[in-house]
PDB file of C-alpha atoms and ligand atoms in Angstrom:
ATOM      1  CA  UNK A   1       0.000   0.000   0.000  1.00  0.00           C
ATOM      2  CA  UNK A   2       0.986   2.960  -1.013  1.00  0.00           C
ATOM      3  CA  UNK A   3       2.009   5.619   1.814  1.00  0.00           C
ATOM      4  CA  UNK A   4       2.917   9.150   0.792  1.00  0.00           C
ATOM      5  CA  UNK A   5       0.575  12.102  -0.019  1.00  0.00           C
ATOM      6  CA  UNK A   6       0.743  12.923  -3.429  1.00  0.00           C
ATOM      7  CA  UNK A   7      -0.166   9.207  -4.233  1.00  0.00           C
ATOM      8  CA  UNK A   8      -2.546   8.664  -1.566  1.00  0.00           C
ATOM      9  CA  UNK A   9      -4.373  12.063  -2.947  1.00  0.00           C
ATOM     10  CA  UNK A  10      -4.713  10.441  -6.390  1.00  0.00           C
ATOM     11  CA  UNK A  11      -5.476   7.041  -5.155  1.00  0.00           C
ATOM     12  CA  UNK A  12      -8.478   8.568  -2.923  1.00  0.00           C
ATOM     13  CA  UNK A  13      -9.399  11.286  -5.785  1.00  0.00           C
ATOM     14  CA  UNK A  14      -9.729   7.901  -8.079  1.00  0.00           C
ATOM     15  CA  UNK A  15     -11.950   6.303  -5.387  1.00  0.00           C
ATOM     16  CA  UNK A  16     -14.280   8.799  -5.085  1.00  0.00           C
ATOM     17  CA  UNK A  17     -14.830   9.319  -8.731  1.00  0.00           C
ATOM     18  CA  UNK A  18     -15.584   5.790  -8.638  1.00  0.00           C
ATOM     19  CA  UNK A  19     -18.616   5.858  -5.986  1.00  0.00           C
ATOM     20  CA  UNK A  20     -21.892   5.382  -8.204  1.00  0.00           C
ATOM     21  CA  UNK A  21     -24.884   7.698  -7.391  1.00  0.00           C
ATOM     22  CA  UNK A  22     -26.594   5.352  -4.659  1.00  0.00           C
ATOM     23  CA  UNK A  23     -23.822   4.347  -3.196  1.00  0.00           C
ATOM     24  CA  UNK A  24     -22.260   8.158  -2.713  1.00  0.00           C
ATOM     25  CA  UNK A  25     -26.016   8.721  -0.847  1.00  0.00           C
ATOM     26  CA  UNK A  26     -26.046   6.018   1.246  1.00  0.00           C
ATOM     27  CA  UNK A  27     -22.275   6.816   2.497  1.00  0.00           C
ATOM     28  CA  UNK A  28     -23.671  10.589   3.066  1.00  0.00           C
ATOM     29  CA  UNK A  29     -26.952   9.797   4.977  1.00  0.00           C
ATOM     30  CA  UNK A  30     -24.399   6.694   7.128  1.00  0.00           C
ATOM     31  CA  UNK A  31     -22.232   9.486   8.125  1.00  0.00           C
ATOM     32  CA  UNK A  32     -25.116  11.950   8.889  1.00  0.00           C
ATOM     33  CA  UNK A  33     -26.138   9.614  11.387  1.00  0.00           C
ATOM     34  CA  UNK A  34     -23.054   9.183  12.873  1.00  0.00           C
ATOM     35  CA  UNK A  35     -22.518  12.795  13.117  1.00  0.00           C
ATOM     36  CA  UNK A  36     -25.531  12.691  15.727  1.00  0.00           C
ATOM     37  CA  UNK A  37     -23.498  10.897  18.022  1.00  0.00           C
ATOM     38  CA  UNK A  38     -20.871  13.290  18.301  1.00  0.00           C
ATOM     39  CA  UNK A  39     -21.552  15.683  21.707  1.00  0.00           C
ATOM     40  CA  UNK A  40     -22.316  18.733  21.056  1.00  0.00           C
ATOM     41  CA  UNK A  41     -22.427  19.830  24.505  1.00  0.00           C
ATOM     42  CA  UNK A  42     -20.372  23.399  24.578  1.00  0.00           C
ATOM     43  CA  UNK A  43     -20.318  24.159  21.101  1.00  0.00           C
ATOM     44  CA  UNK A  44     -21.529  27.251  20.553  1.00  0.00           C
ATOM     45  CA  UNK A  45     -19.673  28.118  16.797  1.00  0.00           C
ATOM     46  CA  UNK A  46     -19.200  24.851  14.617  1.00  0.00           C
ATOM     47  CA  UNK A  47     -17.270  25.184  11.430  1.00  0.00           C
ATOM     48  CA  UNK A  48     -17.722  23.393   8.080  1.00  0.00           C
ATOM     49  CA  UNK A  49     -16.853  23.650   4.528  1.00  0.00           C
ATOM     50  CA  UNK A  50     -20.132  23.734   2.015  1.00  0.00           C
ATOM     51  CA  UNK A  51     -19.495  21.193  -0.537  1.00  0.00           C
ATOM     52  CA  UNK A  52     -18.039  20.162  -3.923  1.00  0.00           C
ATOM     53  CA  UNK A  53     -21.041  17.408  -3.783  1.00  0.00           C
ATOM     54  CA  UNK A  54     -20.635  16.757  -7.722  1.00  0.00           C
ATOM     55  CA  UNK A  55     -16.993  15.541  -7.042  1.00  0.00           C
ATOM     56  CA  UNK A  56     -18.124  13.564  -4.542  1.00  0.00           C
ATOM     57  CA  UNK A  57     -17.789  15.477  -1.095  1.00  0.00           C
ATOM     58  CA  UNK A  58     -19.447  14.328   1.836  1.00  0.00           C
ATOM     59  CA  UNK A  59     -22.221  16.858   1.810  1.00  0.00           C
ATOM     60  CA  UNK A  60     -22.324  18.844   4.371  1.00  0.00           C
ATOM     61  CA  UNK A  61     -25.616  20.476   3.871  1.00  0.00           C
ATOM     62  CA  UNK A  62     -27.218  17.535   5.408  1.00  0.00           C
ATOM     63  CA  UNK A  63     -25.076  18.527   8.650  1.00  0.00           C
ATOM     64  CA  UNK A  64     -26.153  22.190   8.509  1.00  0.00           C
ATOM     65  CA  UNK A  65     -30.194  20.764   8.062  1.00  0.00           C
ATOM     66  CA  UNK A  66     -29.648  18.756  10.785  1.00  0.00           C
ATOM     67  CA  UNK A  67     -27.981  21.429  13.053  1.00  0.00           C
ATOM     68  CA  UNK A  68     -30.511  24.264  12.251  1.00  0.00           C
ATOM     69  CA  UNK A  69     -33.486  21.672  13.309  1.00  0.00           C
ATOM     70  CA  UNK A  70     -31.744  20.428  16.996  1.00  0.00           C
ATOM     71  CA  UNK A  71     -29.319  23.096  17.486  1.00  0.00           C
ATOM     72  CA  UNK A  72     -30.738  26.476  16.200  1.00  0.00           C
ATOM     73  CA  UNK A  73     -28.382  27.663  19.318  1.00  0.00           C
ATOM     74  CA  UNK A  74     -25.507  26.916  17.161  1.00  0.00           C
ATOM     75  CA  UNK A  75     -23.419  29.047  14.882  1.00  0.00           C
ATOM     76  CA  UNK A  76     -22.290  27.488  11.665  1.00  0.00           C
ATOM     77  CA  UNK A  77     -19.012  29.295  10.275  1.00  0.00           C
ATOM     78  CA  UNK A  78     -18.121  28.266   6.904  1.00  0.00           C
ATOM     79  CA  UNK A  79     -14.117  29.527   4.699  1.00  0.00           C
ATOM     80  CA  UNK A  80     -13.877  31.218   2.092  1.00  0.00           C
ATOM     81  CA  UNK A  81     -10.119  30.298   0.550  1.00  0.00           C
ATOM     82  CA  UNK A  82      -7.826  32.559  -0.309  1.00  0.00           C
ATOM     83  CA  UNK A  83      -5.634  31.322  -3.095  1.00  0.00           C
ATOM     84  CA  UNK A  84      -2.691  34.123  -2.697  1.00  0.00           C
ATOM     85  CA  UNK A  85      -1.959  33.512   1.342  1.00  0.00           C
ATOM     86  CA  UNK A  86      -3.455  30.393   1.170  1.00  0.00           C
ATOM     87  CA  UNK A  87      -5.390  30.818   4.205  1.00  0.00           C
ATOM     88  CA  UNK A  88      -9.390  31.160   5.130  1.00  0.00           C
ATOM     89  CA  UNK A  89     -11.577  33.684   6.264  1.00  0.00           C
ATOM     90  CA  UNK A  90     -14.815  32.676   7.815  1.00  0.00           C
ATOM     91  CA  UNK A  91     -18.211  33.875   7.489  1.00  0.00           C
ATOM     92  CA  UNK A  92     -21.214  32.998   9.976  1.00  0.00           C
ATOM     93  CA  UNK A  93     -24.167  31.206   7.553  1.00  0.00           C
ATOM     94  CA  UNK A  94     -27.234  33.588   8.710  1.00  0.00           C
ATOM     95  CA  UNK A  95     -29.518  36.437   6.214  1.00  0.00           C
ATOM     96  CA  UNK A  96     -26.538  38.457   5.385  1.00  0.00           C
ATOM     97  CA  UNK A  97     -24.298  35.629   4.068  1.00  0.00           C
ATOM     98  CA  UNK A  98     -24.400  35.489   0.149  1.00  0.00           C
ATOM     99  CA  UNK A  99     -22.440  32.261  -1.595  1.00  0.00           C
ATOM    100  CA  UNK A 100     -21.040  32.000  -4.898  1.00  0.00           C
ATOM    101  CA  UNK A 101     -19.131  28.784  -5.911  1.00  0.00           C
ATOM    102  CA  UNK A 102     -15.310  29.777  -6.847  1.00  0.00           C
ATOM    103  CA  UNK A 103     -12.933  28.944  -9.512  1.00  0.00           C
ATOM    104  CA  UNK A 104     -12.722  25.535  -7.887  1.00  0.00           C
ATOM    105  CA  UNK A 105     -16.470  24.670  -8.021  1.00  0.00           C
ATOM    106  CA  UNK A 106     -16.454  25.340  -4.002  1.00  0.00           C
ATOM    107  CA  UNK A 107     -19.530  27.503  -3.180  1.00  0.00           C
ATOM    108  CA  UNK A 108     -18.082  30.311  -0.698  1.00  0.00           C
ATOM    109  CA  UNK A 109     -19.128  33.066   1.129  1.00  0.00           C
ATOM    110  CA  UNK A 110     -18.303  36.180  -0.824  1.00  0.00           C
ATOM    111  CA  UNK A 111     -19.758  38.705   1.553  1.00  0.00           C
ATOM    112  CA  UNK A 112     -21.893  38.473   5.135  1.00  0.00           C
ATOM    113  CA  UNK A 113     -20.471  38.446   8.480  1.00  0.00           C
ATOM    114  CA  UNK A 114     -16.921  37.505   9.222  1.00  0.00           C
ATOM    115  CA  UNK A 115     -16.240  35.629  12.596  1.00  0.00           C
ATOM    116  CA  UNK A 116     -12.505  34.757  13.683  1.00  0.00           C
ATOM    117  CA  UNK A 117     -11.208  31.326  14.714  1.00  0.00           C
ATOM    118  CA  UNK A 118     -10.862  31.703  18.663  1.00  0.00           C
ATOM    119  CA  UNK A 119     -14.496  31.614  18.414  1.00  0.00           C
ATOM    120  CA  UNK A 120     -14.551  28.295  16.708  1.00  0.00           C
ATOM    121  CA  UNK A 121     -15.461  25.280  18.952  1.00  0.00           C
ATOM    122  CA  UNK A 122     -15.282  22.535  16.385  1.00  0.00           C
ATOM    123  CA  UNK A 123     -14.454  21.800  13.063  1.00  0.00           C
ATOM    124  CA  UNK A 124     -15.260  19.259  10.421  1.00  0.00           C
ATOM    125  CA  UNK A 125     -12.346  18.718   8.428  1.00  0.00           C
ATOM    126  CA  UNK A 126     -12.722  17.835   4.909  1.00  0.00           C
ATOM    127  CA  UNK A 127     -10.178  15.233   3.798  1.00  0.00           C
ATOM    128  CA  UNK A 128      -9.171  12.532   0.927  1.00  0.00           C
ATOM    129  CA  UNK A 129      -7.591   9.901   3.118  1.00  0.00           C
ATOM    130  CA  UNK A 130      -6.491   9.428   6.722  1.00  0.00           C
ATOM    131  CA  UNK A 131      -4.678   7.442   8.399  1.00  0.00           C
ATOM    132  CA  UNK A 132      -5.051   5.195  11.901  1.00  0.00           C
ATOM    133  CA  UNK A 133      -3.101   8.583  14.246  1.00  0.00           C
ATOM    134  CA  UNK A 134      -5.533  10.994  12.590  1.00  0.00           C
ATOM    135  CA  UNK A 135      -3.101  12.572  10.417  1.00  0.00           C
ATOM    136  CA  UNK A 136      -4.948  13.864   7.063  1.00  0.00           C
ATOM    137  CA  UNK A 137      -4.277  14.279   3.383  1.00  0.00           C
ATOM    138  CA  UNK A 138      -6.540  17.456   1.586  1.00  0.00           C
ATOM    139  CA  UNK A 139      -6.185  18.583  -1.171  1.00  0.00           C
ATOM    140  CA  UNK A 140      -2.333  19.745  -0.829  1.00  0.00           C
ATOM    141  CA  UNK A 141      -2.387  23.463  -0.121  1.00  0.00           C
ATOM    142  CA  UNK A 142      -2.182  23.425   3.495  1.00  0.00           C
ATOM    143  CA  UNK A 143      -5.223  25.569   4.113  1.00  0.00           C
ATOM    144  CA  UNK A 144      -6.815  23.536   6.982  1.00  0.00           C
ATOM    145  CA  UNK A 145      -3.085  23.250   8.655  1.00  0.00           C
ATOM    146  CA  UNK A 146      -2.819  27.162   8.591  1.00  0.00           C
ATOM    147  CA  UNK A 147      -6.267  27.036  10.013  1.00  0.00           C
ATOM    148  CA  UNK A 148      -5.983  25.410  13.212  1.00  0.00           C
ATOM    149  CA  UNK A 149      -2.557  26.856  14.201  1.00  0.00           C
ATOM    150  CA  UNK A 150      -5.164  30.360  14.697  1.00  0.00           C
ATOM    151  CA  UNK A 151      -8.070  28.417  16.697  1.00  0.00           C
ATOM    152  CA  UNK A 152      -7.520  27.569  20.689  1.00  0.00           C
ATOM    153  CA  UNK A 153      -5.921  24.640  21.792  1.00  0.00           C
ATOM    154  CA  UNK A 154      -8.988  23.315  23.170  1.00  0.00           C
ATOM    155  CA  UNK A 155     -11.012  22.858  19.437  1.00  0.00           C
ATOM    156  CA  UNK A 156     -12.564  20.115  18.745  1.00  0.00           C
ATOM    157  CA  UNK A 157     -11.140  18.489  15.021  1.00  0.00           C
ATOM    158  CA  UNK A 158     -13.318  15.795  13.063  1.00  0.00           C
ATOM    159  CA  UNK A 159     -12.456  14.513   9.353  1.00  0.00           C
ATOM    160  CA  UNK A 160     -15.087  13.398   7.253  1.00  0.00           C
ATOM    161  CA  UNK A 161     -14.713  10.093   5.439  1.00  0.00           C
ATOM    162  CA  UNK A 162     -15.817   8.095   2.721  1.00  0.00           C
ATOM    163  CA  UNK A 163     -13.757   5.425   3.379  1.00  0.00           C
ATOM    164  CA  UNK A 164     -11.962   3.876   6.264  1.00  0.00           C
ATOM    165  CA  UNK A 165      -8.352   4.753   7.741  1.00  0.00           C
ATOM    166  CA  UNK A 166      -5.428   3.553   5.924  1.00  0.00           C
ATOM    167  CA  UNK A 167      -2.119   2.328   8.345  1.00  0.00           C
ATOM    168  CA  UNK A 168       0.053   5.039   8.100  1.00  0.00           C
ATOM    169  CA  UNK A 169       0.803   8.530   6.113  1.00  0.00           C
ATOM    170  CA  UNK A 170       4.563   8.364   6.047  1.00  0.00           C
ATOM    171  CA  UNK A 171       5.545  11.357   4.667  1.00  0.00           C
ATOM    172  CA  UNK A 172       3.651  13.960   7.537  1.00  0.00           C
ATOM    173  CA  UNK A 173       5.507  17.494   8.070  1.00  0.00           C
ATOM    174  CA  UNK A 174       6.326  19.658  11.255  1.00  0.00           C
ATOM    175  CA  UNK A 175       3.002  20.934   9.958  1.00  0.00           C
ATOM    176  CA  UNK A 176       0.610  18.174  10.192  1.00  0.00           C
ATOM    177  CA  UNK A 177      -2.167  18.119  13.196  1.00  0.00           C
ATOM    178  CA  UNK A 178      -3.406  15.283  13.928  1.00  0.00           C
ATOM    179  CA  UNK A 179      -7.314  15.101  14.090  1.00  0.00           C
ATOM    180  CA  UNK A 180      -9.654  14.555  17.314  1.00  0.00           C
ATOM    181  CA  UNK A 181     -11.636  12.395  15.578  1.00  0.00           C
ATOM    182  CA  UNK A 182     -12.841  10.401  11.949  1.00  0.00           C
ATOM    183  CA  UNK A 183     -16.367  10.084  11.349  1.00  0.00           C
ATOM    184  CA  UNK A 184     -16.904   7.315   8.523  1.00  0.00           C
ATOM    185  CA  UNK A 185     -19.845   5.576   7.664  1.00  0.00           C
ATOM    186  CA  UNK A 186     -19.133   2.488   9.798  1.00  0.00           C
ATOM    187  CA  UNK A 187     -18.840   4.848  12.762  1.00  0.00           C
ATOM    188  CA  UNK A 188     -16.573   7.170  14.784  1.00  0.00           C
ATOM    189  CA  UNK A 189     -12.869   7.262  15.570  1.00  0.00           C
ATOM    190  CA  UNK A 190     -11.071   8.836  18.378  1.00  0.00           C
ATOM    191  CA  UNK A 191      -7.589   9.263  18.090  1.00  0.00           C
TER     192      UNK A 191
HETATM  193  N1  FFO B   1     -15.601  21.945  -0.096  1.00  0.00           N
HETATM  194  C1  FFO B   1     -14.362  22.223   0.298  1.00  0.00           C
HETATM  195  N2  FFO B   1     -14.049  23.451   0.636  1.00  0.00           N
HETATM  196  C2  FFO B   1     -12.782  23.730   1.016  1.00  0.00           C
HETATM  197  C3  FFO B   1     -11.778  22.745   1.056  1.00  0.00           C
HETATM  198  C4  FFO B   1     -12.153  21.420   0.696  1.00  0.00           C
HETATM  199  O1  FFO B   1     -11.363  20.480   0.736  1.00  0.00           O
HETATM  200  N3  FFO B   1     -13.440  21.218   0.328  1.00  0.00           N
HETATM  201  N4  FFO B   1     -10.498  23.100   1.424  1.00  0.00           N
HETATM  202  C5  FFO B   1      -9.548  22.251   1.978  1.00  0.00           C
HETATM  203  O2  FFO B   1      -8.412  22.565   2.107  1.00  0.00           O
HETATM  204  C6  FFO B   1     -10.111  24.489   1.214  1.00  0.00           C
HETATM  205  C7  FFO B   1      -9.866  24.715  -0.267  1.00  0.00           C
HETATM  206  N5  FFO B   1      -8.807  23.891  -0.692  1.00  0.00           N
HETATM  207  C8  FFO B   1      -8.326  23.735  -1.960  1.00  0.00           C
HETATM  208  C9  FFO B   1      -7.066  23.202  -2.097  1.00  0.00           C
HETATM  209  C10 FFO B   1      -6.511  23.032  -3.340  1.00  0.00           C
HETATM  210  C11 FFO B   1      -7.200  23.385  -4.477  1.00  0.00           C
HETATM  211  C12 FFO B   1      -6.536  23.172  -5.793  1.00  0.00           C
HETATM  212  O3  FFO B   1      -5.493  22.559  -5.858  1.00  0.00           O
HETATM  213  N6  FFO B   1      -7.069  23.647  -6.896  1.00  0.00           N
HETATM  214  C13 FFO B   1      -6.394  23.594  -8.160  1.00  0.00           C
HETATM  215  C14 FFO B   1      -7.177  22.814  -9.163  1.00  0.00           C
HETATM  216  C15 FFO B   1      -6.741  21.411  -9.113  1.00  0.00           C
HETATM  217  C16 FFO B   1      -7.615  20.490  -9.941  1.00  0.00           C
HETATM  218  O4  FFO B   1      -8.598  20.914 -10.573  1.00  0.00           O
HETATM  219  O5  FFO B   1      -7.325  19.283  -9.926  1.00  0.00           O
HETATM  220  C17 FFO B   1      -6.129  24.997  -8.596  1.00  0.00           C
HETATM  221  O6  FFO B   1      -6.785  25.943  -8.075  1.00  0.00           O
HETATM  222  O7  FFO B   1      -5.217  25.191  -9.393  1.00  0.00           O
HETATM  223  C18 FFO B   1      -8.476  23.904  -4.330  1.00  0.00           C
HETATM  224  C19 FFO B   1      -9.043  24.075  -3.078  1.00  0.00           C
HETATM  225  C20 FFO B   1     -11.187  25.368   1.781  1.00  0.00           C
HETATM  226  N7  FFO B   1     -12.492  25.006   1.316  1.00  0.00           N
HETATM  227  N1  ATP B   2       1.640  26.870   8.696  1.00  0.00           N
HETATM  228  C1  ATP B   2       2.283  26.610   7.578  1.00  0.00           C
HETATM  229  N2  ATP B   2       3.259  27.420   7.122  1.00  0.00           N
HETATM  230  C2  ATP B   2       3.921  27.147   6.000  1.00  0.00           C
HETATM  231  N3  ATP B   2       3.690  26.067   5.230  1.00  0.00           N
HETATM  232  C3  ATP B   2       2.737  25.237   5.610  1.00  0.00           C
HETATM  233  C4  ATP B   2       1.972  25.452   6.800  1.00  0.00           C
HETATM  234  N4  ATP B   2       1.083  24.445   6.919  1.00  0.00           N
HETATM  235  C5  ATP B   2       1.264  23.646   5.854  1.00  0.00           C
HETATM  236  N5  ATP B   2       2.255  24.091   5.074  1.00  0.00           N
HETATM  237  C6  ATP B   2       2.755  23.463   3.826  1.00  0.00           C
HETATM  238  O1  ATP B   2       1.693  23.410   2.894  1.00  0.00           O
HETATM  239  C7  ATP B   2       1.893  22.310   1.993  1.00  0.00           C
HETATM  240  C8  ATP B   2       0.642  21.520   1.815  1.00  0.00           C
HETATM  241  O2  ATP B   2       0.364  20.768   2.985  1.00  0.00           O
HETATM  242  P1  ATP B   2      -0.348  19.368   2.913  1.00  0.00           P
HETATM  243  O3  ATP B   2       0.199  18.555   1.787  1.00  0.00           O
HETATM  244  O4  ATP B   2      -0.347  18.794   4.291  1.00  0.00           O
HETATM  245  O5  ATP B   2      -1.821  19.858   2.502  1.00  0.00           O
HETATM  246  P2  ATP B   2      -3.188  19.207   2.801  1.00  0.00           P
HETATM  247  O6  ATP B   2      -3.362  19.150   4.280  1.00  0.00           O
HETATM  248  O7  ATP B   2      -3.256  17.950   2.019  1.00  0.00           O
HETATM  249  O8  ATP B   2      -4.150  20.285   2.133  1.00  0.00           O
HETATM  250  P3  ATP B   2      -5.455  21.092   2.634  1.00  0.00           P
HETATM  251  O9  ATP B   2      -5.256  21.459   4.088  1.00  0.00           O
HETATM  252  O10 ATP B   2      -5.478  22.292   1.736  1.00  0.00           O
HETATM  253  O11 ATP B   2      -6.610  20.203   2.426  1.00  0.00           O
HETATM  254  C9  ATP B   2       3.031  21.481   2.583  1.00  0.00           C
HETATM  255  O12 ATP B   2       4.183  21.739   1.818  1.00  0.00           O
HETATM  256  C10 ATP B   2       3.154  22.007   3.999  1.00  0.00           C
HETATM  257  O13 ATP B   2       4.467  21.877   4.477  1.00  0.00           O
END
């Protein structure tokens, strides 16, 4: 098995590609429901990306549904990517927020209200693969690693996952967080 980034990016980009239609829902609504066992308790500000669903994303959306109905309490801050700095701003989804999908296909906020990271309780981390420590591979920019070195040391990190941890990412940097957590469809993981 391969065990560096820049194959383990293709390999995962490949095996999402290959996820028919049904099968790409069912993983969605699995990890839905697995997101409702994740505690909540505390979070006031939870931060997610908004979807690439046609290239196979987990879609969020279903989260922010879900959220709005059980947790209308709860502040959902989603990035907007900066391709220069290669860093994120995040806006708060309410009225004033207005989305446009980027260059990328990635539906961002391009105006609305801005809110900064130390408010940020937890975040769901999009990812291609991870491995069994919790150490990610995105999309190889860096932008959720630039992220979390502005949020508090107490956030809460959970990747998103189509598919199930692989050993080992050999090739991690001084950079690399690991994550709190994996959701996948077969469950939860705590690292
Ligand atoms: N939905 C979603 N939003 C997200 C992320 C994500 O993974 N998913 N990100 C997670 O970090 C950030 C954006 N990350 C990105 C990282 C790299 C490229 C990128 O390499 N784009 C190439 C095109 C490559 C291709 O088409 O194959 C480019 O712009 O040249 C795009 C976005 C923030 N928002
Ligand atoms: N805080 C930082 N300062 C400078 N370089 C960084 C920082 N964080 C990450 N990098 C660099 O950014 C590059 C991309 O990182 P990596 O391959 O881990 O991206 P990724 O986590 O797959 O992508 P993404 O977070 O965008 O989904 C690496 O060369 C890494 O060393």
């Amino acid at each position: 098995m391969e065990t560096r980034k820049a194959q383990l990016r293709k390999l995962f980009l490949e095996k999402r590609k290959a996820l028919g239609e049904s099968e790409f829902r069912l993983i969605n609504t699995a990890i839905l429901e697995q997101f409702k066992q994740i505690d909540l308790a505390g979070v006031n500000v939870l931060h997610l990306f908004l979807s690439i669903v046609e290239k196979h994303e987990i879609d969020t959306s279903l989260m922010v549904d879900y959220l709005h109905k059980k947790y209308p309490h709860i502040k959902i801050a989603v990035p907007q990517s900066n391709f220069s700095s290669l860093t994120l701003t995040h806006f708060l989804i309410d009225d004033d927020l207005v989305i446009e999908k980027n260059n990328w296909n990635i539906p961002e906020p391009v105006s609305g209200n801005k809110i900064s990271p130390e408010r940020i309780d937890m975040i769901l981390v999009p990812l291609l693969a991870i491995d069994k420590k919790g150490f990610r591979v995105g999309y190889g920019k860096g932008f959720y690693d630039r992220f979390l070195i502005e949020c508090r040391s107490d956030i809460k990190t959970i990747g998103l996952s189509q598919f199930e941890p692989i050993e080992r990412i050999n090739d991690t940097d001084e950079y690399d967080f690991p994550l709190n957590a994996c959701i996948t469809p077969s469950g939860i993981i705590y690292f």
